Coordinates of C-alpha atoms in Angstrom, one line a residue:
Chain A
M156 CA 13.8 -108.0 -65.9
K157 CA 10.8 -110.4 -66.1
I158 CA 7.7 -109.1 -64.5
A159 CA 4.3 -110.7 -64.0
V160 CA 1.2 -108.5 -63.5
C161 CA -1.9 -110.1 -62.0
I162 CA -5.1 -108.3 -63.1
K163 CA -8.8 -108.6 -62.6
R164 CA -11.9 -107.8 -64.7
V165 CA -14.3 -105.8 -62.5
P166 CA -17.5 -103.7 -62.9
D167 CA -16.7 -100.0 -63.7
S168 CA -16.7 -97.8 -60.6
E169 CA -19.5 -95.7 -62.1
A170 CA -21.7 -98.8 -62.6
R171 CA -25.0 -99.1 -60.7
I172 CA -25.0 -102.3 -58.9
K173 CA -28.2 -104.4 -58.8
V174 CA -28.7 -107.7 -57.0
A175 CA -29.5 -110.7 -59.3
A176 CA -32.7 -112.7 -58.9
D177 CA -31.1 -115.4 -56.9
G178 CA -30.1 -112.8 -54.3
K179 CA -26.5 -114.0 -54.1
A180 CA -24.7 -112.1 -56.9
I181 CA -24.9 -109.0 -58.9
D182 CA -27.1 -108.7 -62.0
E183 CA -24.5 -108.2 -64.8
T184 CA -27.0 -107.0 -67.3
G185 CA -25.9 -103.7 -68.8
V186 CA -22.9 -103.5 -66.4
K187 CA -19.7 -102.2 -68.1
F188 CA -16.6 -104.2 -67.1
V189 CA -13.1 -102.7 -67.0
L190 CA -9.5 -103.4 -65.9
N191 CA -9.5 -103.0 -62.1
P192 CA -8.2 -99.4 -61.6
Y193 CA -5.5 -100.4 -59.1
D194 CA -4.2 -103.0 -61.6
E195 CA -3.6 -100.2 -64.1
Y196 CA -1.0 -98.8 -61.7
A197 CA 0.6 -102.2 -61.5
V198 CA 0.7 -102.6 -65.3
E199 CA 2.1 -99.1 -65.7
E200 CA 4.8 -99.7 -63.1
A201 CA 5.8 -102.9 -64.9
L202 CA 6.1 -101.1 -68.2
K203 CA 8.1 -98.3 -66.6
L204 CA 10.5 -100.8 -65.0
K205 CA 11.0 -102.7 -68.2
E206 CA 11.6 -99.5 -70.2
G207 CA 14.0 -98.3 -67.5
A208 CA 16.0 -101.5 -67.7
G209 CA 16.0 -101.3 -71.5
A210 CA 15.0 -105.0 -71.7
G211 CA 12.6 -107.5 -70.2
E212 CA 9.2 -109.0 -70.5
V213 CA 5.9 -108.1 -69.0
V214 CA 3.4 -111.0 -68.7
V215 CA -0.2 -110.3 -67.7
V216 CA -2.1 -113.0 -65.8
S217 CA -5.8 -113.1 -65.0
I218 CA -8.3 -115.5 -63.5
G219 CA -11.8 -115.1 -64.8
P220 CA -14.4 -115.9 -67.5
D221 CA -13.7 -115.8 -71.2
A222 CA -14.6 -112.1 -71.3
A223 CA -11.5 -111.4 -69.2
Q224 CA -9.5 -111.8 -72.5
E225 CA -10.7 -108.3 -73.3
T226 CA -9.3 -107.1 -70.0
I227 CA -6.0 -108.7 -70.7
R228 CA -6.0 -107.1 -74.2
T229 CA -6.3 -103.7 -72.5
A230 CA -3.1 -104.4 -70.6
L231 CA -1.4 -105.7 -73.8
A232 CA -2.5 -102.5 -75.5
M233 CA -0.8 -100.5 -72.8
G234 CA 2.4 -102.3 -73.7
A235 CA 2.5 -105.7 -71.9
D236 CA 4.1 -108.4 -74.0
T237 CA 2.0 -111.6 -73.4
G238 CA -1.1 -112.7 -71.6
V239 CA -2.4 -115.7 -69.8
L240 CA -6.0 -116.3 -68.9
L241 CA -6.7 -118.9 -66.3
K242 CA -10.3 -119.6 -67.2
A243 CA -12.9 -119.9 -64.4
D244 CA -16.5 -119.0 -64.9
A245 CA -17.2 -118.5 -61.3
V246 CA -14.6 -117.1 -58.9
G247 CA -15.7 -117.2 -55.3
L248 CA -15.2 -114.7 -52.4
D249 CA -12.4 -116.7 -50.7
P250 CA -9.1 -115.2 -52.0
L251 CA -7.0 -118.3 -51.0
P252 CA -8.1 -120.6 -53.9
V253 CA -7.3 -117.7 -56.4
A254 CA -3.9 -117.2 -54.8
K255 CA -3.2 -120.9 -55.0
V256 CA -3.9 -121.0 -58.8
L257 CA -1.8 -117.9 -59.4
A258 CA 1.1 -119.1 -57.3
A259 CA 1.1 -122.4 -59.2
E260 CA 1.1 -120.5 -62.5
L261 CA 3.9 -118.1 -61.4
K262 CA 6.1 -120.5 -59.5
D263 CA 8.5 -121.7 -62.2
G264 CA 8.1 -118.6 -64.4
G265 CA 11.4 -117.0 -63.4
Y266 CA 9.9 -113.7 -62.5
D267 CA 11.9 -111.0 -60.8
L268 CA 8.8 -109.2 -59.7
V269 CA 5.1 -110.0 -59.4
L270 CA 2.8 -107.0 -59.3
F271 CA -0.8 -106.7 -58.3
G272 CA -3.2 -103.8 -57.7
K273 CA -3.6 -103.3 -53.9
M274 CA -7.2 -104.5 -54.2
A275 CA -10.0 -105.2 -56.7
I276 CA -12.7 -102.5 -56.5
D277 CA -15.4 -105.2 -56.6
D278 CA -14.8 -107.4 -53.5
S279 CA -12.0 -105.2 -51.9
S280 CA -10.3 -108.1 -50.3
H281 CA -6.7 -106.8 -50.4
G282 CA -5.9 -110.5 -50.1
V283 CA -4.5 -112.3 -53.2
G284 CA -1.2 -110.4 -53.5
P285 CA 0.2 -111.0 -50.0
M286 CA -1.2 -114.6 -50.1
V287 CA 0.6 -115.3 -53.4
A288 CA 3.8 -114.0 -51.7
E289 CA 3.3 -116.3 -48.7
L290 CA 2.7 -119.3 -51.0
L291 CA 5.8 -118.6 -53.0
G292 CA 7.9 -117.6 -50.0
L293 CA 8.7 -114.2 -51.4
P294 CA 9.0 -110.8 -49.7
C295 CA 6.0 -108.6 -50.2
V296 CA 5.1 -105.0 -49.7
S297 CA 1.4 -104.1 -50.2
A298 CA -0.3 -100.8 -51.1
V299 CA 2.8 -99.2 -52.4
A300 CA 2.7 -95.6 -53.5
H301 CA 6.4 -95.1 -54.3
L302 CA 8.9 -97.7 -55.6
E303 CA 12.6 -97.7 -56.4
I304 CA 14.4 -100.7 -57.6
S305 CA 18.2 -100.9 -58.3
D306 CA 20.3 -103.9 -58.7
R307 CA 18.5 -106.7 -56.9
T308 CA 17.0 -104.6 -54.0
G309 CA 14.1 -102.3 -53.8
K310 CA 12.7 -99.7 -51.5
A311 CA 8.9 -99.1 -51.2
E312 CA 6.8 -96.6 -49.5
R313 CA 3.3 -97.3 -48.4
E314 CA 0.7 -95.0 -46.7
I315 CA -0.4 -96.0 -43.3
E316 CA -2.7 -94.1 -40.9
G317 CA -0.9 -90.8 -40.2
G318 CA 2.4 -91.6 -41.9
V319 CA 4.3 -93.4 -44.5
E320 CA 6.1 -96.8 -44.0
V321 CA 9.4 -97.3 -45.7
V322 CA 10.2 -100.9 -46.5
E323 CA 13.4 -102.4 -48.0
F324 CA 13.4 -105.8 -49.8
G325 CA 15.3 -108.1 -52.1
L326 CA 14.2 -109.5 -55.5
P327 CA 12.3 -111.5 -56.4
A328 CA 9.4 -109.9 -54.6
V329 CA 5.7 -109.3 -54.7
I330 CA 4.4 -105.7 -54.8
T331 CA 0.8 -104.4 -54.7
A332 CA 0.2 -101.0 -56.2
D333 CA -1.8 -98.1 -54.6
K334 CA -3.0 -95.0 -56.4
G335 CA -0.2 -92.4 -56.6
L336 CA 2.4 -94.9 -57.7
N337 CA 2.4 -93.5 -61.2
E338 CA 0.1 -92.1 -63.9
P339 CA -1.2 -95.0 -66.0
R340 CA -0.9 -94.4 -69.8
Y341 CA -3.8 -94.7 -72.1
P342 CA -3.5 -97.4 -74.8
A343 CA -2.7 -95.6 -78.1
L344 CA -4.3 -96.7 -81.3
R345 CA -1.1 -98.4 -82.4
G346 CA -1.0 -100.3 -79.1
I347 CA -4.5 -101.4 -79.5
M348 CA -3.8 -102.7 -83.0
M349 CA -0.6 -104.5 -81.9
A350 CA -2.4 -106.0 -78.9
K351 CA -4.6 -108.0 -81.1
K352 CA -1.6 -109.9 -82.4
K353 CA 0.2 -110.5 -79.1
P354 CA 0.1 -114.0 -77.7
L355 CA -2.7 -114.8 -75.2
E356 CA -2.7 -118.3 -73.8
V357 CA -6.0 -119.6 -72.4
K358 CA -6.1 -122.5 -70.0
D359 CA -8.5 -123.9 -67.5
A360 CA -8.0 -122.9 -63.8
A361 CA -8.4 -125.6 -61.3
L362 CA -10.0 -123.5 -58.6
E363 CA -10.8 -125.1 -55.2
P364 CA -14.2 -124.3 -53.8
G365 CA -12.8 -122.3 -50.9
G366 CA -14.3 -121.9 -47.4
I367 CA -16.8 -119.0 -47.9
E368 CA -20.4 -119.5 -48.8
V369 CA -22.7 -116.6 -49.9
V370 CA -25.8 -116.4 -47.7
R371 CA -27.1 -113.4 -49.5
L372 CA -26.2 -110.2 -51.3
S373 CA -28.4 -107.2 -50.4
P374 CA -28.6 -103.6 -51.4
P375 CA -27.5 -101.2 -48.7
A376 CA -30.0 -99.5 -46.4
E377 CA -31.5 -96.4 -48.1
R378 CA -30.6 -93.2 -46.3
K379 CA -33.7 -91.4 -45.2
A380 CA -34.5 -88.3 -47.1
G381 CA -32.8 -85.1 -45.9
R382 CA -33.8 -81.5 -46.4
I383 CA -32.4 -78.3 -47.9
V384 CA -32.0 -75.9 -45.0
G385 CA -31.9 -72.9 -47.2
E386 CA -30.0 -70.9 -49.8
G387 CA -26.9 -68.9 -49.5
P388 CA -24.9 -67.8 -46.4
D389 CA -28.1 -66.7 -44.6
A390 CA -29.0 -70.4 -44.2
V391 CA -25.8 -71.1 -42.2
S392 CA -27.4 -70.3 -38.8
A393 CA -30.2 -72.7 -39.4
L394 CA -27.7 -75.4 -40.4
V395 CA -25.6 -74.9 -37.3
E396 CA -28.7 -75.0 -35.1
A397 CA -29.8 -78.2 -36.7
L398 CA -26.4 -79.9 -36.3
R399 CA -26.3 -78.9 -32.7
N400 CA -29.9 -79.6 -31.5
E401 CA -31.4 -82.0 -34.0
A402 CA -28.5 -84.2 -35.2
K403 CA -26.5 -83.5 -32.1
V404 CA -23.2 -83.8 -33.9
L405 CA -21.6 -80.5 -33.0
Chain B
M254 CA -14.8 -125.8 -27.5
A255 CA -13.5 -123.2 -30.0
N256 CA -11.9 -120.0 -29.0
V257 CA -11.4 -116.6 -30.8
I258 CA -8.2 -114.7 -31.0
A259 CA -7.7 -111.0 -31.8
V260 CA -4.3 -109.9 -33.2
L261 CA -4.0 -106.4 -31.8
E262 CA -2.3 -103.3 -33.3
Q263 CA 0.0 -101.0 -31.4
R264 CA 1.7 -97.7 -32.4
E265 CA 4.6 -96.5 -30.3
G266 CA 3.8 -99.1 -27.7
A267 CA 0.1 -98.2 -27.1
L268 CA -2.8 -100.2 -28.3
K269 CA -4.9 -98.4 -31.0
R270 CA -8.6 -97.9 -30.7
V271 CA -9.1 -100.4 -33.5
S272 CA -7.6 -103.0 -31.2
H273 CA -10.3 -102.4 -28.7
E274 CA -12.9 -102.7 -31.5
A275 CA -11.3 -106.1 -32.5
L276 CA -11.3 -107.3 -28.9
T277 CA -15.0 -106.3 -28.5
A278 CA -15.9 -108.3 -31.6
A279 CA -13.8 -111.2 -30.5
R280 CA -15.5 -111.2 -27.0
G281 CA -18.9 -111.2 -28.6
L282 CA -18.0 -114.1 -31.0
A283 CA -16.4 -116.1 -28.2
D284 CA -19.5 -115.7 -26.1
A285 CA -21.6 -116.9 -29.0
L286 CA -19.3 -119.9 -29.4
G287 CA -19.1 -120.6 -25.7
G288 CA -15.3 -120.3 -25.9
E289 CA -12.6 -117.9 -24.7
A290 CA -11.4 -114.6 -26.3
H291 CA -7.7 -114.3 -26.5
A292 CA -5.4 -111.5 -27.6
L293 CA -2.1 -111.5 -29.3
I294 CA 0.1 -108.4 -29.0
V295 CA 3.2 -108.1 -31.2
G296 CA 5.4 -105.1 -30.5
P297 CA 8.1 -103.6 -28.3
A298 CA 8.5 -104.5 -24.6
G299 CA 6.4 -102.7 -22.1
I300 CA 2.9 -102.7 -23.7
D301 CA 0.1 -102.8 -21.1
A302 CA -1.7 -106.2 -21.4
G303 CA -4.2 -105.0 -18.8
D304 CA -5.6 -102.9 -21.6
A305 CA -6.6 -106.0 -23.5
A306 CA -8.2 -107.6 -20.4
T307 CA -10.3 -104.5 -20.0
Y308 CA -11.9 -105.1 -23.4
G309 CA -12.6 -108.8 -22.7
A310 CA -9.5 -110.8 -23.3
D311 CA -9.4 -113.9 -21.1
K312 CA -5.7 -114.4 -21.9
T313 CA -3.1 -112.2 -23.6
F314 CA -0.1 -113.6 -25.5
M315 CA 2.8 -111.2 -25.8
A316 CA 5.5 -111.3 -28.4
A317 CA 7.6 -108.5 -27.0
D318 CA 10.8 -107.5 -28.8
D319 CA 12.0 -104.0 -29.5
A320 CA 12.8 -105.1 -33.1
L321 CA 9.1 -105.5 -33.5
R322 CA 8.3 -101.9 -32.8
L323 CA 7.5 -101.3 -36.4
Y324 CA 5.4 -103.7 -38.5
Q325 CA 7.8 -106.4 -39.8
A326 CA 5.4 -108.3 -42.0
D327 CA 7.2 -111.6 -42.2
R328 CA 7.8 -111.9 -38.4
Y329 CA 4.4 -110.6 -37.4
A330 CA 2.8 -113.2 -39.7
Q331 CA 5.0 -116.0 -38.5
I332 CA 4.3 -115.2 -34.9
A333 CA 0.5 -114.9 -35.4
A334 CA 0.3 -118.1 -37.5
A335 CA 2.3 -120.1 -34.9
Q336 CA 0.1 -118.9 -32.1
V337 CA -3.1 -119.6 -33.9
G338 CA -1.8 -123.0 -35.1
A339 CA -1.0 -124.0 -31.5
G340 CA -4.5 -123.3 -30.2
D341 CA -8.1 -124.2 -30.9
Y342 CA -9.4 -121.2 -32.7
A343 CA -12.5 -120.8 -34.9
A344 CA -11.6 -117.2 -35.9
V345 CA -8.7 -114.8 -36.0
L346 CA -9.8 -111.2 -35.8
V347 CA -7.5 -108.4 -37.2
P348 CA -8.3 -104.7 -37.5
A349 CA -8.6 -103.8 -41.3
T350 CA -6.1 -101.0 -41.1
A351 CA -3.1 -100.6 -43.4
L352 CA -1.3 -103.1 -41.2
G353 CA -4.2 -105.5 -40.8
K354 CA -5.0 -105.5 -44.6
D355 CA -1.4 -106.7 -45.2
L356 CA -1.2 -109.1 -42.2
A357 CA -4.6 -110.9 -42.4
P358 CA -4.0 -112.5 -45.8
R359 CA -0.6 -113.7 -44.8
I360 CA -1.9 -115.4 -41.7
A361 CA -4.7 -117.0 -43.8
A362 CA -2.2 -118.2 -46.4
K363 CA 0.1 -119.7 -43.7
L364 CA -2.9 -121.5 -42.0
G365 CA -4.5 -122.4 -45.4
C366 CA -7.9 -121.0 -44.3
P367 CA -10.4 -118.5 -45.8
L368 CA -10.1 -114.7 -45.3
A369 CA -13.2 -112.5 -44.9
A370 CA -11.8 -109.0 -45.4
D371 CA -13.0 -105.6 -44.1
V372 CA -16.2 -106.9 -42.5
T373 CA -18.6 -104.7 -40.6
S374 CA -20.1 -107.4 -38.3
V375 CA -19.2 -110.9 -37.2
T376 CA -21.6 -113.4 -35.5
H377 CA -22.3 -117.1 -35.2
E378 CA -25.2 -118.9 -36.9
G379 CA -24.3 -122.4 -37.7
G380 CA -20.7 -121.2 -38.4
V381 CA -19.0 -117.9 -38.4
V382 CA -21.2 -115.4 -40.3
V383 CA -19.9 -112.0 -41.4
T384 CA -21.3 -109.0 -43.3
R385 CA -19.1 -107.2 -45.7
P386 CA -19.8 -104.2 -47.9
V387 CA -18.6 -104.7 -51.5
F388 CA -18.4 -102.4 -54.5
A389 CA -17.5 -99.7 -52.0
G390 CA -20.8 -100.0 -50.2
K391 CA -23.1 -100.4 -53.2
A392 CA -24.1 -103.8 -51.8
N393 CA -23.5 -106.0 -48.8
Y394 CA -22.6 -109.6 -48.6
T395 CA -23.7 -111.9 -45.8
L396 CA -21.2 -114.8 -45.8
R397 CA -20.9 -118.0 -43.9
I398 CA -17.5 -119.5 -43.3
T399 CA -17.6 -123.3 -44.0
A400 CA -14.1 -124.0 -42.9
Q401 CA -13.0 -124.9 -39.3
R402 CA -11.0 -121.8 -39.0
C403 CA -10.9 -118.4 -40.6
V404 CA -9.2 -115.0 -40.6
V405 CA -11.5 -112.0 -40.4
S406 CA -10.4 -108.3 -40.8
L407 CA -12.7 -105.8 -39.2
R408 CA -13.4 -102.4 -40.6
P409 CA -12.4 -99.5 -38.3
N410 CA -15.4 -97.7 -36.6
A411 CA -17.8 -100.7 -37.4
V412 CA -17.9 -102.0 -33.8
M413 CA -18.1 -99.7 -30.8
P414 CA -15.5 -100.7 -28.2
A415 CA -17.1 -102.0 -25.0
E416 CA -15.4 -102.7 -21.7
A417 CA -15.8 -106.3 -20.4
T418 CA -13.1 -106.5 -17.8
R419 CA -11.4 -109.9 -17.2
S420 CA -8.5 -110.4 -14.8
P421 CA -5.3 -110.0 -16.8
A422 CA -3.5 -113.3 -17.7
V423 CA -0.4 -112.8 -19.7
E424 CA 1.8 -115.4 -21.4
A425 CA 5.0 -114.5 -23.2
V426 CA 5.5 -116.1 -26.7
A427 CA 8.6 -116.3 -28.8
G428 CA 9.1 -113.5 -31.4
A429 CA 9.9 -115.5 -34.5
S430 CA 13.1 -114.8 -36.4
G431 CA 11.5 -114.4 -39.9
D432 CA 11.9 -116.5 -42.9
K433 CA 15.5 -116.1 -44.0
A434 CA 14.8 -115.9 -47.7
A435 CA 11.6 -113.9 -47.7
V436 CA 12.6 -110.9 -45.8
A437 CA 11.4 -107.4 -46.3
K438 CA 12.4 -105.0 -43.6
T439 CA 10.4 -101.9 -42.5
L440 CA 13.0 -99.2 -41.8
E441 CA 10.9 -96.3 -40.5
I442 CA 7.6 -94.5 -40.4
K443 CA 7.9 -91.1 -42.0
Q444 CA 5.6 -88.6 -40.3
P445 CA 3.9 -86.0 -42.4
E446 CA 5.0 -82.4 -41.9
R447 CA 1.6 -81.4 -40.6
A448 CA 0.1 -84.0 -38.2
A449 CA -3.3 -84.8 -39.9
Q450 CA -6.1 -87.1 -38.8
D451 CA -6.6 -90.0 -41.2
V452 CA -9.8 -89.6 -43.2
A453 CA -10.8 -93.3 -42.6
E454 CA -10.5 -93.0 -38.8
A455 CA -11.8 -89.5 -38.1
A456 CA -15.1 -88.8 -36.4
V457 CA -15.7 -85.7 -38.6
V458 CA -14.6 -85.3 -42.2
V459 CA -14.7 -82.1 -44.2
A460 CA -14.3 -83.0 -47.9
G461 CA -13.9 -80.6 -50.9
G462 CA -14.5 -81.1 -54.6
R463 CA -14.2 -79.5 -57.9
G464 CA -16.5 -76.7 -56.8
L465 CA -13.5 -75.2 -55.0
K466 CA -12.1 -74.3 -58.5
D467 CA -8.4 -74.5 -57.5
A468 CA -6.0 -76.1 -55.0
E469 CA -5.5 -72.8 -53.0
S470 CA -9.2 -72.6 -52.2
F471 CA -8.8 -75.8 -50.1
K472 CA -7.7 -73.3 -47.3
L473 CA -11.5 -72.9 -46.8
I474 CA -11.8 -76.7 -46.2
E475 CA -8.8 -76.8 -43.9
D476 CA -10.2 -73.9 -41.8
L477 CA -13.6 -75.6 -41.5
A478 CA -11.9 -78.9 -40.6
D479 CA -9.9 -77.1 -38.0
A480 CA -13.1 -75.5 -36.5
V481 CA -14.9 -78.8 -36.2
G482 CA -11.8 -80.8 -35.2
G483 CA -12.1 -83.0 -38.3
A484 CA -10.0 -84.5 -41.1
V485 CA -9.8 -83.1 -44.6
G486 CA -11.2 -85.3 -47.4
A487 CA -11.2 -84.9 -51.2
S488 CA -13.2 -86.1 -54.2
R489 CA -11.6 -88.1 -56.9
A490 CA -11.7 -85.2 -59.3
V491 CA -9.5 -83.0 -57.2
V492 CA -7.1 -85.8 -56.3
D493 CA -6.8 -86.6 -60.0
A494 CA -6.2 -82.9 -60.7
G495 CA -3.3 -83.0 -58.2
W496 CA -4.8 -80.5 -55.8
R497 CA -4.8 -83.0 -52.9
P498 CA -2.9 -86.2 -51.9
H499 CA -4.5 -89.6 -52.6
A500 CA -4.5 -90.3 -48.8
E501 CA -7.4 -87.9 -48.6
Q502 CA -9.6 -89.4 -51.4
V503 CA -13.0 -90.6 -50.4
G504 CA -14.9 -93.1 -52.6
Q505 CA -14.5 -96.4 -54.4
T506 CA -10.9 -95.8 -55.4
G507 CA -10.1 -94.0 -52.2
K508 CA -11.3 -94.6 -48.7
V509 CA -14.7 -95.7 -47.5
V510 CA -15.6 -93.6 -44.4
S511 CA -18.1 -93.9 -41.6
P512 CA -17.7 -90.6 -39.6
N513 CA -20.4 -89.1 -37.3
L514 CA -20.4 -86.0 -39.5
Y515 CA -19.4 -85.6 -43.1
F516 CA -19.3 -82.2 -45.0
A517 CA -19.4 -82.4 -48.8
I518 CA -18.4 -79.0 -50.1
G519 CA -18.5 -78.4 -53.8
I520 CA -18.9 -82.1 -54.4
S521 CA -21.7 -83.0 -56.9
G522 CA -21.8 -86.6 -55.8
A523 CA -20.5 -89.1 -58.4
I524 CA -21.9 -92.6 -57.8
Q525 CA -18.4 -93.9 -56.6
H526 CA -18.2 -91.0 -54.1
L527 CA -21.7 -91.6 -52.7
A528 CA -20.8 -95.2 -52.2
G529 CA -17.9 -94.3 -50.0
I530 CA -19.9 -92.1 -47.6
R531 CA -23.1 -94.1 -47.4
T532 CA -22.5 -95.2 -43.8
A533 CA -21.7 -91.7 -42.5
K534 CA -24.2 -90.8 -39.8
T535 CA -24.9 -87.2 -40.7
I536 CA -24.1 -85.8 -44.2
V537 CA -24.1 -82.0 -44.9
A538 CA -23.8 -80.8 -48.5
V539 CA -23.0 -77.3 -49.8
N540 CA -23.4 -77.0 -53.6
K541 CA -24.5 -74.3 -56.0
D542 CA -26.5 -76.8 -58.1
P543 CA -29.8 -77.7 -56.4
D544 CA -30.1 -80.8 -58.6
A545 CA -26.7 -82.2 -57.6
P546 CA -27.0 -85.9 -56.6
I547 CA -25.2 -85.2 -53.3
F548 CA -28.5 -83.6 -52.0
K549 CA -30.2 -87.0 -52.4
V550 CA -28.1 -88.5 -49.7
A551 CA -27.4 -85.4 -47.6
D552 CA -29.3 -85.0 -44.3
Y553 CA -28.9 -81.2 -44.5
G554 CA -28.1 -79.1 -47.5
I555 CA -27.4 -75.5 -48.4
V556 CA -27.7 -74.4 -52.0
G557 CA -25.5 -71.5 -53.0
D558 CA -22.0 -70.2 -53.4
L559 CA -19.6 -72.1 -51.2
F560 CA -17.1 -69.2 -51.2
E561 CA -19.7 -67.2 -49.3
I562 CA -21.2 -70.0 -47.3
V563 CA -18.1 -71.9 -46.0
P564 CA -16.3 -69.0 -44.3
R565 CA -19.6 -68.1 -42.5
L566 CA -20.1 -71.7 -41.5
T567 CA -16.5 -71.9 -40.1
E568 CA -17.1 -68.7 -38.2
E569 CA -20.5 -69.7 -36.7
I570 CA -19.2 -73.2 -35.7
R571 CA -16.2 -71.6 -34.0
R572 CA -18.6 -69.2 -32.2
A573 CA -21.0 -72.0 -31.3
K574 CA -18.2 -74.1 -29.8
E575 CA -16.9 -71.2 -27.8
G576 CA -20.3 -70.3 -26.5

């Protein structure tokens, strides 16, 4: 089974986000970048499927700056076989140009499965995976929390509001991974050492400019300061009173 | 003259509240553009199109077919793209639900146009302008669409549905057959054993964290949620520990919520959690540590032992509601 996993380098979820001087992007000074957490589930699922099949290849593909090589190495350290970096210093907020570059890269790769995280935790577009599927004419199930594949068909479950949708599909297919799909492994020291020697191809990405222009990036409105109503269970009455008559939310 | 079209979401043949929100946003944008607001309903036969007219649709297109009762991604996307392609539309609005987050990018890819996902407002200033929170609410983008056409998905609870009644005008459209090669088929929706509100859509959320010490203690959270008529939420720590399902997780790798009232019980307030609750209207925190970061964003706080405080709170709220 040949599997592609598309990953993204993003600021860590614990990072404090500051707006850069131009007011249009984040200030990356001192920000720690990581492999997008949802992509970890995608990498793990690819490795499990390959291990289950007893043979296969897992190729990790990313669009981003040179520094994204590090992110690809993380996935290689987890156990992926090879990496491809489609180099682009600036990736805009329109997901379609990104999807086009990925679709062109994946088109003739002979992949049985293309995996993504359900979204990147920086711009939260949920867009690139389903777009790539459309561009390649492949079936796609997004935000998958449970996946079974046997022979050339698969069954996926995805959480929707108040229920779980069950979807059947044939391979090749595109799947985007939600939390709960699996428990991603940590790269072992041996994996980290091996990852350094694994092939990582770097080529320039021909990204179109896209149809979205940044007017500004602003910090969120500060919440106005609240108050401690009191200590211990005796403060409960005052809280209920405030919720009823001051905030009027009860 | 450019128009706006909202692709509406139904469940069991009834339009969801998010559909009314999308229509309200579409009506507002259409008025700004001097065009018409249209609605597209994909689903089983018998859906009331009058409901769309009530929220401002000048015209409603219906792709009615009982085989479209569940979300069939390929067919839904094909129907929507064909309908948009046949008209003069500046924007396609889709609710940013589980369905819409899957459908919106497909429509954008078919039309070859940009997607602005999970926006909280959409207006017109020399082009379609949207605001969208990024980094789970740690910053907000204001974006201008430079293309002739765009797909916009709208975050639930971001727009208040407003009635703007038009006379119902309905036109039936063909329900596409789906690409032969690229077919995935939705078989069913499995309902949970206990019908629960979704944490992203609920008006009140009661969330618990590591302060509860174990999974069994979440009974306290469930009881309080029951008393206030809210949904149960959870911090990443307790989801990672396996105490609660991921569907309940609030924060950057869970759900971003905007309820009227949010209770954070035994949650210290990691930065990725605080980002996810920033737009809640009223936040109440109960925590034994007076220096916990959660108190910096909470409107009301009680410092102390949650095992003593929460049962009392549940009891007093029950009594207050009865009285």
